[in-house]
Amino acid sequence: WNFPPLMGAWKMAEALVTGNTMVLKPSPYTPLSTLLLGEVLADSFPAGVFNVVSGNNDVGKWITEHPDVAKISFTGSTRTGKAIQAATSGTLKRLTLELGGNDAAVVLPGSNVKKLAPQLFGGAMRNTGQVCVAIKRLYVHESQYEEMVTELAACAKAAKVGDGMDEGTQYGPINNKMQFDRVSELVEDARKAGATIAAGGSAPATGGDICTPPS
């Protein structure tokens, strides 16, 4: 689910080095590593300079609306970004939004497909595909399209999906049920629109786990 400590560090550096105090709120789906970061740094700053607050969306709303907060930096979905922009308008806070994208990769004609396919697959599926910089679209010249589909399907079929604590697992579960359902909806939408599912396409029956094979 993105890179919680790294994303926090990117925002912390600019804020703290310029003499500001800071409140860092991690995603409610990935709070633990950021809370640990706050614990590690607790003795490095005077009390109240660097603060980590965990909670649901109501906590984030309270922070964005609070009159003592002068600047908001948010990385996340476009929908939440719109809500934050609306919430901050009343106090004219400075605002930086890094919102959801639809990253593309382009394969030029004459490329070595067999060599590129594993790299492209890794770029799309690293961290189980749950990073904002993951490849989400792929443009391939028609002369190499079928070969690329075959090679990417082979990568997907060879990938080991399961419990992240099991030795040999390459891709763990999707972070939460809401996102699992969203991924399932996208696959079904593609199927209904006439897409050919070259690999995966349905989640295994694993007793409630939210693992889905690369598709």
XYZ file of N, CA, C and O in Angstrom:
860
model
N 0.855 -1.183 0.000
C 0.000 0.000 0.000
C 0.889 1.230 0.000
O 1.105 1.865 1.029
N 1.445 1.517 -1.168
C 2.424 2.594 -1.320
C 3.652 2.346 -0.433
O 3.976 1.220 -0.096
N 4.314 3.402 -0.011
C 5.549 3.290 0.762
C 5.410 4.158 2.010
O 5.929 5.282 2.046
N 4.686 3.711 3.028
C 4.323 4.607 4.143
C 5.488 5.356 4.792
O 5.438 6.600 4.891
N 6.567 4.701 5.247
C 7.640 5.475 5.897
C 8.342 6.428 4.935
O 8.685 7.556 5.304
N 8.541 5.972 3.691
C 9.227 6.813 2.720
C 8.391 8.038 2.369
O 8.907 9.164 2.284
N 7.103 7.844 2.184
C 6.236 8.984 1.885
C 6.222 9.979 3.040
O 6.211 11.193 2.841
N 6.228 9.449 4.261
C 6.298 10.333 5.418
C 7.602 11.111 5.455
O 7.626 12.317 5.736
N 8.715 10.414 5.128
C 10.023 11.063 5.156
C 10.107 12.178 4.125
O 10.701 13.241 4.389
N 9.527 11.957 2.955
C 9.539 13.000 1.921
C 8.862 14.274 2.424
O 9.322 15.381 2.144
N 7.785 14.123 3.142
C 7.055 15.291 3.631
C 7.719 15.895 4.872
O 7.716 17.113 5.079
N 8.297 15.036 5.699
C 8.940 15.506 6.933
C 10.138 16.404 6.652
O 10.309 17.442 7.297
N 10.982 15.986 5.711
C 12.258 16.676 5.496
C 12.050 18.162 5.232
O 12.657 19.019 5.901
N 11.183 18.477 4.274
C 10.965 19.886 3.918
C 10.352 20.669 5.065
O 10.725 21.820 5.330
N 9.395 20.048 5.748
C 8.701 20.763 6.813
C 9.617 21.055 7.997
O 9.671 22.179 8.500
N 10.360 20.040 8.428
C 11.146 20.190 9.654
C 12.431 20.974 9.440
O 12.846 21.744 10.322
N 13.064 20.820 8.290
C 14.326 21.518 8.069
C 14.120 23.030 7.955
O 15.047 23.816 8.190
N 12.900 23.436 7.620
C 12.608 24.869 7.530
C 11.984 25.425 8.805
O 11.484 26.549 8.823
N 12.015 24.618 9.871
C 11.635 25.131 11.182
C 10.174 25.030 11.541
O 9.713 25.710 12.470
N 9.437 24.186 10.849
C 8.009 24.033 11.142
C 7.755 22.876 12.105
O 8.563 21.961 12.218
N 6.629 22.912 12.775
C 6.119 21.729 13.464
C 5.254 20.963 12.475
O 4.809 21.507 11.466
N 5.004 19.702 12.771
C 4.338 18.849 11.778
C 3.472 17.794 12.439
O 3.836 17.232 13.472
N 2.330 17.528 11.813
C 1.478 16.399 12.179
C 1.428 15.469 10.972
O 1.011 15.872 9.883
N 1.876 14.235 11.140
C 1.878 13.248 10.065
C 0.783 12.232 10.331
O 0.783 11.566 11.366
N -0.171 12.125 9.393
C -1.249 11.143 9.525
C -1.114 10.095 8.427
O -1.290 10.400 7.253
N -0.814 8.852 8.801
C -0.725 7.789 7.788
C -2.107 7.324 7.350
O -3.122 7.627 7.980
N -2.122 6.577 6.253
C -3.357 5.942 5.820
C -3.881 5.046 6.940
O -3.108 4.377 7.621
N -5.203 4.998 7.138
C -5.754 4.097 8.161
C -5.487 2.631 7.844
O -5.609 1.774 8.717
N -5.088 2.334 6.594
C -4.804 0.951 6.214
C -3.348 0.564 6.450
O -3.012 -0.615 6.422
N -2.456 1.541 6.663
C -1.034 1.234 6.879
C -0.446 2.135 7.961
O 0.505 2.875 7.713
N -0.964 2.079 9.172
C -0.473 3.003 10.202
C 0.780 2.537 10.936
O 1.531 3.370 11.461
N 1.032 1.239 11.010
C 2.001 0.729 11.981
C 3.428 1.185 11.710
O 4.148 1.585 12.631
N 3.861 1.126 10.456
C 5.250 1.509 10.171
C 5.471 2.998 10.412
O 6.541 3.404 10.868
N 4.465 3.817 10.139
C 4.607 5.256 10.383
C 4.583 5.556 11.876
O 5.320 6.435 12.353
N 3.759 4.842 12.633
C 3.754 5.010 14.086
C 5.100 4.598 14.674
O 5.614 5.246 15.601
N 5.694 3.539 14.128
C 7.020 3.124 14.585
C 8.060 4.193 14.256
O 8.960 4.467 15.068
N 7.938 4.808 13.087
C 8.835 5.901 12.716
C 8.741 7.037 13.728
O 9.752 7.598 14.159
N 7.518 7.364 14.127
C 7.335 8.399 15.143
C 7.963 8.017 16.466
O 8.555 8.863 17.157
N 7.857 6.737 16.832
C 8.459 6.257 18.082
C 9.982 6.363 18.028
O 10.623 6.797 18.995
N 10.562 5.985 16.891
C 12.016 6.038 16.729
C 12.526 7.479 16.832
O 13.585 7.742 17.411
N 11.770 8.421 16.278
C 12.212 9.812 16.225
C 11.763 10.641 17.430
O 12.068 11.832 17.498
N 11.059 10.019 18.350
C 10.473 10.773 19.473
C 11.510 11.569 20.260
O 11.234 12.678 20.734
N 12.699 11.019 20.425
C 13.729 11.693 21.215
C 14.620 12.602 20.389
O 15.563 13.214 20.916
N 14.338 12.694 19.087
C 15.186 13.497 18.206
C 14.711 14.942 18.077
O 15.459 15.798 17.583
N 13.481 15.213 18.496
C 12.928 16.561 18.378
C 12.323 16.985 19.713
O 11.900 16.141 20.511
N 12.235 18.273 19.958
C 11.504 18.730 21.145
C 10.044 18.279 21.075
O 9.497 18.082 19.990
N 9.443 18.130 22.226
C 8.047 17.676 22.281
C 7.155 18.585 21.443
O 7.237 19.809 21.532
N 6.309 17.968 20.631
C 5.346 18.725 19.840
C 5.829 19.155 18.474
O 5.042 19.673 17.676
N 7.124 18.943 18.179
C 7.632 19.353 16.871
C 7.208 18.366 15.783
O 6.725 18.752 14.721
N 7.401 17.072 16.040
C 7.004 16.043 15.084
C 5.995 15.119 15.739
O 6.276 14.481 16.753
N 4.796 15.054 15.159
C 3.692 14.311 15.761
C 3.100 13.347 14.737
O 2.914 13.705 13.573
N 2.803 12.134 15.168
C 2.139 11.149 14.315
C 0.775 10.848 14.916
O 0.669 10.468 16.087
N -0.264 11.038 14.124
C -1.632 10.811 14.579
C -2.282 9.800 13.642
O -2.329 10.015 12.423
N -2.765 8.713 14.190
C -3.408 7.680 13.386
C -4.915 7.705 13.615
O -5.382 8.034 14.712
N -5.657 7.346 12.593
C -7.106 7.309 12.743
C -7.795 7.202 11.396
O -7.144 7.081 10.351
N -9.113 7.250 11.414
C -9.883 7.102 10.185
C -9.999 8.443 9.457
O -9.333 9.422 9.795
N -10.878 8.488 8.474
C -11.019 9.699 7.664
C -11.509 10.902 8.457
O -11.243 12.050 8.089
N -12.225 10.664 9.545
C -12.702 11.784 10.361
C -11.537 12.552 10.969
O -11.599 13.778 11.118
N -10.480 11.832 11.334
C -9.295 12.497 11.891
C -8.649 13.382 10.829
O -8.259 14.522 11.091
N -8.524 12.854 9.607
C -7.964 13.644 8.526
C -8.782 14.889 8.242
O -8.227 15.970 8.001
N -10.097 14.764 8.288
C -10.979 15.918 8.061
C -10.763 16.963 9.140
O -10.710 18.177 8.861
N -10.633 16.536 10.378
C -10.417 17.466 11.481
C -9.096 18.224 11.294
O -9.029 19.429 11.517
N -8.062 17.518 10.864
C -6.763 18.158 10.654
C -6.852 19.195 9.532
O -6.346 20.316 9.661
N -7.481 18.831 8.423
C -7.525 19.749 7.284
C -8.353 21.002 7.583
O -8.088 22.071 7.023
N -9.329 20.878 8.462
C -10.176 22.026 8.771
C -9.655 22.872 9.925
O -10.106 24.001 10.124
N -8.691 22.368 10.682
C -8.253 23.061 11.894
C -7.561 24.382 11.552
O -6.664 24.429 10.702
N -7.937 25.472 12.208
C -7.377 26.788 11.864
C -5.889 26.926 12.181
O -5.221 27.802 11.620
N -5.344 26.096 13.074
C -3.923 26.209 13.421
C -3.006 25.505 12.419
O -1.781 25.645 12.502
N -3.589 24.746 11.491
C -2.791 24.063 10.461
C -2.690 24.985 9.248
O -3.692 25.341 8.640
N -1.451 25.368 8.896
C -1.254 26.356 7.835
C -1.004 25.747 6.467
O -1.159 26.421 5.447
N -0.598 24.496 6.434
C -0.223 23.868 5.166
C -0.609 22.398 5.198
O -0.379 21.704 6.194
N -1.186 21.910 4.103
C -1.548 20.501 3.958
C -0.809 19.930 2.755
O -0.817 20.524 1.667
N -0.170 18.778 2.933
C 0.398 18.022 1.822
C -0.232 16.633 1.861
O -0.107 15.921 2.859
N -0.890 16.258 0.769
C -1.640 14.994 0.750
C -1.259 14.171 -0.466
O -1.189 14.680 -1.581
N -1.035 12.889 -0.260
C -0.838 11.922 -1.337
C -1.924 10.863 -1.221
O -2.043 10.213 -0.180
N -2.718 10.698 -2.267
C -3.801 9.722 -2.198
C -4.738 9.838 -3.382
O -4.352 10.296 -4.461
N -5.975 9.459 -3.170
C -6.936 9.382 -4.264
C -7.431 10.762 -4.672
O -7.426 11.719 -3.889
N -7.893 10.847 -5.922
C -8.446 12.101 -6.434
C -9.700 12.493 -5.662
O -9.910 13.673 -5.358
N -10.519 11.513 -5.325
C -11.757 11.808 -4.594
C -11.454 12.444 -3.236
O -12.063 13.452 -2.862
N -10.500 11.874 -2.507
C -10.140 12.448 -1.209
C -9.482 13.809 -1.397
O -9.697 14.735 -0.598
N -8.684 13.958 -2.454
C -8.057 15.243 -2.729
C -9.085 16.347 -2.936
O -8.909 17.476 -2.461
N -10.158 16.036 -3.650
C -11.229 17.018 -3.846
C -11.862 17.416 -2.518
O -12.162 18.596 -2.280
N -12.066 16.418 -1.653
C -12.670 16.704 -0.347
C -11.752 17.590 0.491
O -12.206 18.511 1.188
N -10.454 17.335 0.428
C -9.499 18.149 1.184
C -9.470 19.574 0.650
O -9.453 20.539 1.413
N -9.489 19.729 -0.668
C -9.472 21.064 -1.249
C -10.701 21.855 -0.814
O -10.614 23.047 -0.497
N -11.844 21.182 -0.781
C -13.065 21.861 -0.329
C -12.981 22.217 1.152
O -13.377 23.314 1.570
N -12.427 21.301 1.957
C -12.359 21.529 3.402
C -11.406 22.660 3.768
O -11.597 23.343 4.778
N -10.362 22.847 2.963
C -9.362 23.868 3.290
C -9.709 25.244 2.733
O -9.058 26.238 3.078
N -10.728 25.324 1.899
C -11.048 26.597 1.255
C -11.474 27.668 2.264
O -11.196 28.850 2.070
N -12.104 27.231 3.345
C -12.584 28.206 4.326
C -11.474 28.926 5.067
O -11.663 30.050 5.554
N -10.306 28.292 5.157
C -9.184 28.910 5.876
C -8.038 29.299 4.942
O -7.009 29.795 5.403
N -8.225 29.094 3.626
C -7.221 29.441 2.616
C -5.844 28.859 2.944
O -4.817 29.511 2.797
N -5.837 27.612 3.404
C -4.568 26.933 3.676
C -3.782 26.737 2.390
O -4.355 26.553 1.318
N -2.459 26.736 2.505
C -1.638 26.312 1.382
C -1.804 24.804 1.234
O -1.870 24.079 2.223
N -1.842 24.349 -0.008
C -2.244 22.961 -0.258
C -1.422 22.359 -1.387
O -1.254 22.975 -2.442
N -0.881 21.177 -1.138
C -0.182 20.410 -2.176
C -0.856 19.048 -2.276
O -0.952 18.323 -1.278
N -1.322 18.690 -3.480
C -2.025 17.434 -3.694
C -1.281 16.585 -4.721
O -1.005 17.033 -5.829
N -0.949 15.370 -4.328
C -0.375 14.391 -5.248
C -1.391 13.264 -5.368
O -1.487 12.409 -4.484
N -2.156 13.279 -6.458
C -3.336 12.424 -6.539
C -3.131 11.267 -7.521
O -2.124 11.185 -8.211
N -4.101 10.385 -7.547
C -4.013 9.165 -8.334
C -3.749 9.419 -9.803
O -4.287 10.359 -10.399
N -2.917 8.587 -10.410
C -2.601 8.706 -11.824
C -2.924 7.426 -12.570
O -3.525 6.502 -12.029
N -2.517 7.391 -13.826
C -2.760 6.219 -14.659
C -1.504 5.968 -15.496
O -1.498 6.107 -16.714
N -0.423 5.605 -14.799
C 0.906 5.545 -15.396
C 0.974 4.572 -16.562
O 0.460 3.455 -16.497
N 1.659 5.008 -17.617
C 1.783 4.196 -18.825
C 3.244 3.831 -19.089
O 4.154 4.554 -18.705
N 3.452 2.685 -19.756
C 4.754 2.298 -20.280
C 4.610 2.121 -21.782
O 3.566 1.670 -22.267
N 5.646 2.488 -22.516
C 5.622 2.413 -23.972
C 6.747 1.491 -24.435
O 7.908 1.688 -24.055
N 6.412 0.473 -25.207
C 7.392 -0.446 -25.776
C 7.554 -0.114 -27.252
O 6.603 -0.226 -28.035
N 8.744 0.308 -27.629
C 8.982 0.718 -29.010
C 9.171 -0.485 -29.921
O 9.621 -1.553 -29.488
N 8.827 -0.335 -31.199
C 9.006 -1.439 -32.154
C 10.462 -1.904 -32.181
O 11.390 -1.089 -32.115
N 10.642 -3.211 -32.282
C 11.984 -3.774 -32.326
C 12.574 -4.068 -30.966
O 13.701 -4.560 -30.875
N 11.833 -3.808 -29.899
C 12.342 -4.075 -28.550
C 12.437 -5.572 -28.302
O 11.727 -6.374 -28.927
N 13.309 -5.934 -27.378
C 13.459 -7.340 -26.983
C 12.341 -7.677 -25.996
O 12.443 -7.430 -24.796
N 11.264 -8.223 -26.495
C 10.076 -8.466 -25.684
C 10.358 -9.447 -24.558
O 9.919 -9.251 -23.421
N 11.080 -10.497 -24.858
C 11.348 -11.521 -23.840
C 12.122 -10.925 -22.666
O 11.914 -11.308 -21.507
N 13.011 -10.001 -22.941
C 13.791 -9.355 -21.896
C 12.969 -8.312 -21.153
O 13.076 -8.167 -19.931
N 12.135 -7.570 -21.888
C 11.370 -6.485 -21.279
C 10.178 -6.967 -20.452
O 9.821 -6.342 -19.454
N 9.550 -8.053 -20.858
C 8.302 -8.493 -20.209
C 8.441 -8.655 -18.695
O 7.597 -8.147 -17.943
N 9.473 -9.350 -18.185
C 9.591 -9.469 -16.733
C 9.786 -8.121 -16.035
O 9.301 -7.919 -14.919
N 10.473 -7.192 -16.694
C 10.682 -5.869 -16.110
C 9.365 -5.098 -16.047
O 9.064 -4.436 -15.045
N 8.600 -5.188 -17.120
C 7.298 -4.518 -17.147
C 6.340 -5.134 -16.126
O 5.602 -4.422 -15.429
N 6.369 -6.446 -16.049
C 5.516 -7.134 -15.080
C 5.885 -6.703 -13.663
O 5.009 -6.412 -12.833
N 7.185 -6.635 -13.376
C 7.628 -6.192 -12.059
C 7.240 -4.757 -11.772
O 6.869 -4.409 -10.647
N 7.294 -3.906 -12.813
C 6.898 -2.513 -12.631
C 5.421 -2.342 -12.345
O 5.006 -1.377 -11.711
N 4.626 -3.285 -12.826
C 3.180 -3.222 -12.591
C 2.769 -3.891 -11.287
O 1.807 -3.465 -10.635
N 3.501 -4.935 -10.886
C 3.046 -5.776 -9.784
C 3.859 -5.659 -8.500
O 3.538 -6.337 -7.520
N 4.916 -4.834 -8.478
C 5.699 -4.758 -7.245
C 4.820 -4.274 -6.100
O 3.897 -3.484 -6.293
N 5.122 -4.769 -4.925
C 4.280 -4.492 -3.757
C 2.829 -4.889 -4.033
O 1.879 -4.222 -3.621
N 2.671 -6.002 -4.754
C 1.355 -6.523 -5.152
C 0.566 -5.494 -5.962
O -0.660 -5.471 -5.920
N 1.282 -4.644 -6.690
C 0.618 -3.648 -7.527
C -0.005 -2.504 -6.755
O -0.742 -1.693 -7.323
N 0.290 -2.422 -5.463
C -0.385 -1.442 -4.605
C 0.509 -0.222 -4.342
O 0.700 0.197 -3.205
N 1.062 0.329 -5.420
C 1.856 1.547 -5.314
C 1.384 2.519 -6.386
O 1.001 2.118 -7.483
N 1.430 3.797 -6.068
C 0.886 4.801 -6.987
C 1.705 4.913 -8.262
O 1.204 5.410 -9.278
N 2.968 4.471 -8.245
C 3.818 4.583 -9.428
C 3.823 3.301 -10.259
O 4.612 3.168 -11.193
N 2.972 2.355 -9.939
C 2.916 1.099 -10.701
C 2.456 1.361 -12.137
O 1.652 2.264 -12.395
N 2.966 0.558 -13.070
C 2.505 0.647 -14.461
C 1.058 0.169 -14.535
O 0.723 -0.903 -14.049
N 0.205 0.978 -15.132
C -1.215 0.630 -15.225
C -1.700 0.495 -16.668
O -2.779 -0.035 -16.920
N -0.921 1.039 -17.616
C -1.248 0.916 -19.042
C 0.030 0.566 -19.790
O 1.118 0.984 -19.403
N -0.124 -0.170 -20.862
C 1.042 -0.587 -21.642
C 0.734 -0.422 -23.127
O -0.252 -0.957 -23.628
N 1.568 0.338 -23.809
C 1.408 0.541 -25.246
C 2.488 -0.248 -25.979
O 3.685 -0.048 -25.748
N 2.062 -1.159 -26.837
C 2.972 -2.036 -27.573
C 2.610 -1.979 -29.054
O 1.425 -2.021 -29.417
N 3.614 -1.899 -29.918
C 3.355 -1.889 -31.360
C 2.668 -3.191 -31.763
O 2.967 -4.267 -31.240
N 1.747 -3.072 -32.707
C 0.936 -4.244 -33.099
C 1.797 -5.406 -33.598
O 1.392 -6.566 -33.488
N 2.988 -5.115 -34.123
C 3.844 -6.182 -34.633
C 4.388 -7.069 -33.518
O 4.826 -8.196 -33.778
N 4.360 -6.587 -32.273
C 4.880 -7.366 -31.150
C 3.842 -7.580 -30.051
O 4.167 -8.086 -28.986
N 2.606 -7.221 -30.360
C 1.542 -7.302 -29.352
C 1.330 -8.724 -28.844
O 1.333 -8.973 -27.630
N 1.142 -9.664 -29.755
C 0.848 -11.042 -29.350
C 2.009 -11.634 -28.547
O 1.795 -12.348 -27.551
N 3.224 -11.352 -28.966
C 4.390 -11.862 -28.233
C 4.435 -11.294 -26.822
O 4.721 -12.021 -25.861
N 4.124 -9.991 -26.680
C 4.142 -9.369 -25.357
C 3.061 -9.967 -24.465
O 3.299 -10.234 -23.277
N 1.875 -10.175 -25.010
C 0.795 -10.781 -24.225
C 1.222 -12.160 -23.729
O 1.016 -12.513 -22.561
N 1.818 -12.944 -24.592
C 2.253 -14.288 -24.221
C 3.296 -14.252 -23.115
O 3.220 -15.021 -22.137
N 4.265 -13.357 -23.237
C 5.336 -13.273 -22.246
C 4.818 -12.747 -20.902
O 5.203 -13.257 -19.834
N 3.956 -11.751 -20.937
C 3.400 -11.219 -19.686
C 2.503 -12.246 -19.007
O 2.502 -12.375 -17.777
N 1.734 -12.986 -19.799
C 0.882 -14.040 -19.235
C 1.734 -15.108 -18.568
O 1.376 -15.626 -17.497
N 2.876 -15.427 -19.163
C 3.774 -16.415 -18.568
C 4.311 -15.919 -17.231
O 4.417 -16.682 -16.258
N 4.643 -14.621 -17.158
C 5.100 -14.038 -15.891
C 4.004 -14.136 -14.826
O 4.275 -14.477 -13.666
N 2.775 -13.834 -15.230
C 1.653 -13.863 -14.287
C 1.386 -15.282 -13.784
O 1.144 -15.501 -12.588
N 1.429 -16.243 -14.686
C 1.150 -17.633 -14.309
C 2.247 -18.208 -13.413
O 1.990 -19.093 -12.589
N 3.466 -17.697 -13.556
C 4.583 -18.198 -12.750
C 4.665 -17.535 -11.382
O 5.364 -18.030 -10.492
N 3.958 -16.429 -11.195
C 4.031 -15.688 -9.935
C 3.369 -16.478 -8.805
O 2.299 -17.061 -8.982
N 4.009 -16.474 -7.641
C 3.451 -17.165 -6.480
C 2.731 -16.159 -5.596
O 3.341 -15.240 -5.042
N 1.433 -16.334 -5.464
C 0.585 -15.439 -4.678
C 0.137 -16.159 -3.419
O -0.244 -17.326 -3.463
N 0.191 -15.486 -2.281
C -0.266 -16.125 -1.049
C 0.099 -15.333 0.184
O 0.286 -14.114 0.136
N 0.218 -16.017 1.299
C 0.551 -15.416 2.581
C 1.969 -14.853 2.509
O 2.926 -15.567 2.202
N 2.108 -13.574 2.797
C 3.410 -12.933 2.733
C 4.421 -13.493 3.716
O 5.624 -13.268 3.564
N 3.970 -14.225 4.717
C 4.884 -14.828 5.690
C 5.400 -16.194 5.238
O 6.288 -16.758 5.878
N 4.825 -16.719 4.158
C 5.257 -18.026 3.664
C 6.479 -17.869 2.771
O 6.526 -16.969 1.917
N 7.453 -18.737 2.948
C 8.663 -18.692 2.130
C 8.314 -18.921 0.660
O 7.543 -19.810 0.321
N 8.885 -18.089 -0.177
C 8.656 -18.231 -1.609
C 7.532 -17.377 -2.145
O 7.410 -17.202 -3.365
N 6.687 -16.824 -1.284
C 5.607 -15.956 -1.755
C 6.187 -14.681 -2.369
O 7.015 -14.017 -1.763
N 5.732 -14.373 -3.571
C 6.191 -13.158 -4.244
C 5.193 -12.009 -4.088
O 5.591 -10.849 -4.018
N 3.917 -12.348 -4.057
C 2.873 -11.322 -3.988
C 1.863 -11.707 -2.921
O 1.265 -12.785 -2.984
N 1.671 -10.831 -1.952
C 0.745 -11.099 -0.863
C -0.659 -10.626 -1.181
O -0.985 -10.321 -2.337
N -1.503 -10.534 -0.163
C -2.892 -10.140 -0.387
C -3.029 -8.657 -0.682
O -2.154 -7.850 -0.371
N -4.136 -8.298 -1.295
C -4.501 -6.889 -1.421
C -4.802 -6.363 -0.025
O -5.315 -7.078 0.835
N -4.471 -5.104 0.216
C -4.445 -4.563 1.572
C -5.776 -4.647 2.299
O -5.808 -4.910 3.503
N -6.884 -4.424 1.607
C -8.174 -4.398 2.306
C -9.289 -4.840 1.360
O -9.121 -4.876 0.139
N -10.425 -5.182 1.939
C -11.543 -5.746 1.170
C -12.086 -4.751 0.149
O -12.482 -5.143 -0.955
N -12.098 -3.474 0.499
C -12.614 -2.469 -0.430
C -11.795 -2.464 -1.732
O -12.360 -2.456 -2.833
N -10.465 -2.510 -1.596
C -9.622 -2.512 -2.787
C -9.689 -3.842 -3.527
O -9.607 -3.884 -4.757
N -9.828 -4.923 -2.783
C -10.004 -6.239 -3.413
C -11.237 -6.237 -4.307
O -11.207 -6.702 -5.451
N -12.338 -5.697 -3.787
C -13.570 -5.627 -4.570
C -13.393 -4.730 -5.790
O -13.916 -5.019 -6.877
N -12.630 -3.649 -5.628
C -12.402 -2.731 -6.742
C -11.602 -3.414 -7.853
O -11.931 -3.291 -9.038
N -10.565 -4.138 -7.478
C -9.765 -4.861 -8.476
C -10.626 -5.905 -9.185
O -10.571 -6.057 -10.417
N -11.443 -6.617 -8.423
C -12.332 -7.622 -9.019
C -13.305 -6.981 -10.008
O -13.581 -7.533 -11.079
N -13.813 -5.803 -9.658
C -14.730 -5.075 -10.543
C -14.037 -4.674 -11.846
O -14.633 -4.756 -12.927
N -12.784 -4.235 -11.752
C -12.056 -3.824 -12.948
C -11.843 -5.005 -13.893
O -11.976 -4.868 -15.120
N -11.515 -6.170 -13.328
C -11.321 -7.354 -14.157
C -12.635 -7.740 -14.838
O -12.672 -8.034 -16.042
N -13.721 -7.717 -14.084
C -15.017 -8.083 -14.656
C -15.464 -7.083 -15.710
O -16.057 -7.455 -16.735
N -15.190 -5.801 -15.475
C -15.550 -4.776 -16.448
C -14.802 -5.001 -17.756
O -15.373 -4.884 -18.846
N -13.506 -5.335 -17.647
C -12.717 -5.618 -18.850
C -13.261 -6.842 -19.572
O -13.372 -6.869 -20.806
N -13.638 -7.863 -18.809
C -14.180 -9.095 -19.416
C -15.479 -8.799 -20.172
O -15.669 -9.245 -21.306
N -16.359 -8.024 -19.536
C -17.645 -7.704 -20.159
C -17.473 -6.832 -21.394
O -18.302 -6.862 -22.316
N -16.400 -6.039 -21.405
C -16.146 -5.166 -22.557
C -15.486 -5.908 -23.709
O -15.192 -5.320 -24.749
N -15.238 -7.213 -23.530
C -14.698 -8.024 -24.603
C -13.229 -8.347 -24.495
O -12.655 -8.932 -25.422
N -12.601 -7.975 -23.385
C -11.179 -8.263 -23.224
C -10.948 -9.761 -23.045
O -11.781 -10.472 -22.486
N -9.807 -10.225 -23.519
C -9.388 -11.603 -23.298
C -8.482 -11.641 -22.077
O -7.472 -10.938 -22.028
N -8.850 -12.424 -21.080
C -8.056 -12.549 -19.865
C -7.004 -13.626 -20.110
O -7.317 -14.823 -20.117
N -5.755 -13.209 -20.328
C -4.704 -14.147 -20.714
C -4.157 -14.932 -19.528
O -3.562 -16.005 -19.700
N -4.348 -14.412 -18.317
C -3.884 -15.105 -17.102
C -4.696 -14.594 -15.933
O -5.144 -13.451 -15.918
N -4.882 -15.441 -14.918
C -5.625 -15.022 -13.737
C -7.080 -14.771 -14.057
O -7.732 -15.557 -14.744
N -7.600 -13.687 -13.536
C -8.973 -13.311 -13.850
C -9.973 -13.591 -12.771
O -11.099 -13.085 -12.799
N -9.606 -14.402 -11.779
C -10.528 -14.673 -10.681
C -9.730 -15.021 -9.443
O -8.646 -15.602 -9.535
N -10.271 -14.664 -8.301
C -9.584 -14.932 -7.040
C -9.826 -16.371 -6.614
O -10.932 -16.896 -6.771
N -8.815 -17.033 -6.072
C -9.010 -18.408 -5.601
C -9.871 -18.441 -4.349
O -9.934 -17.463 -3.597
N -10.560 -19.546 -4.136
C -11.349 -19.713 -2.919
C -10.408 -20.125 -1.788
O -10.022 -21.283 -1.668
N -10.004 -19.155 -0.967
C -9.004 -19.427 0.064
C -9.505 -19.057 1.447
O -8.784 -18.522 2.265
N -10.765 -19.291 1.688
C -11.292 -19.084 3.027
C -11.331 -17.660 3.496
O -11.074 -17.364 4.650
N -11.634 -16.744 2.589
C -11.791 -15.351 2.987
C -10.569 -14.489 2.751
O -10.627 -13.274 2.946
N -9.454 -15.069 2.320
C -8.278 -14.254 2.013
C -8.581 -13.352 0.831
O -9.381 -13.684 -0.040
N -7.904 -12.197 0.790
C -8.144 -11.270 -0.309
C -6.913 -11.245 -1.211
O -6.320 -10.218 -1.479
N -6.542 -12.435 -1.662
C -5.470 -12.581 -2.650
C -6.116 -12.735 -4.023
O -7.147 -13.388 -4.168
N -5.515 -12.129 -5.009
C -5.999 -12.304 -6.367
C -4.790 -12.474 -7.283
O -3.778 -11.797 -7.106
N -4.856 -13.388 -8.240
C -3.700 -13.611 -9.098
C -3.490 -12.440 -10.053
O -4.453 -11.763 -10.422
N -2.244 -12.162 -10.449
C -1.999 -11.128 -11.449
C -2.815 -11.419 -12.694
O -2.833 -12.537 -13.184
N -3.498 -10.406 -13.220
C -4.394 -10.603 -14.365
C -4.085 -9.590 -15.454
O -3.691 -8.479 -15.169
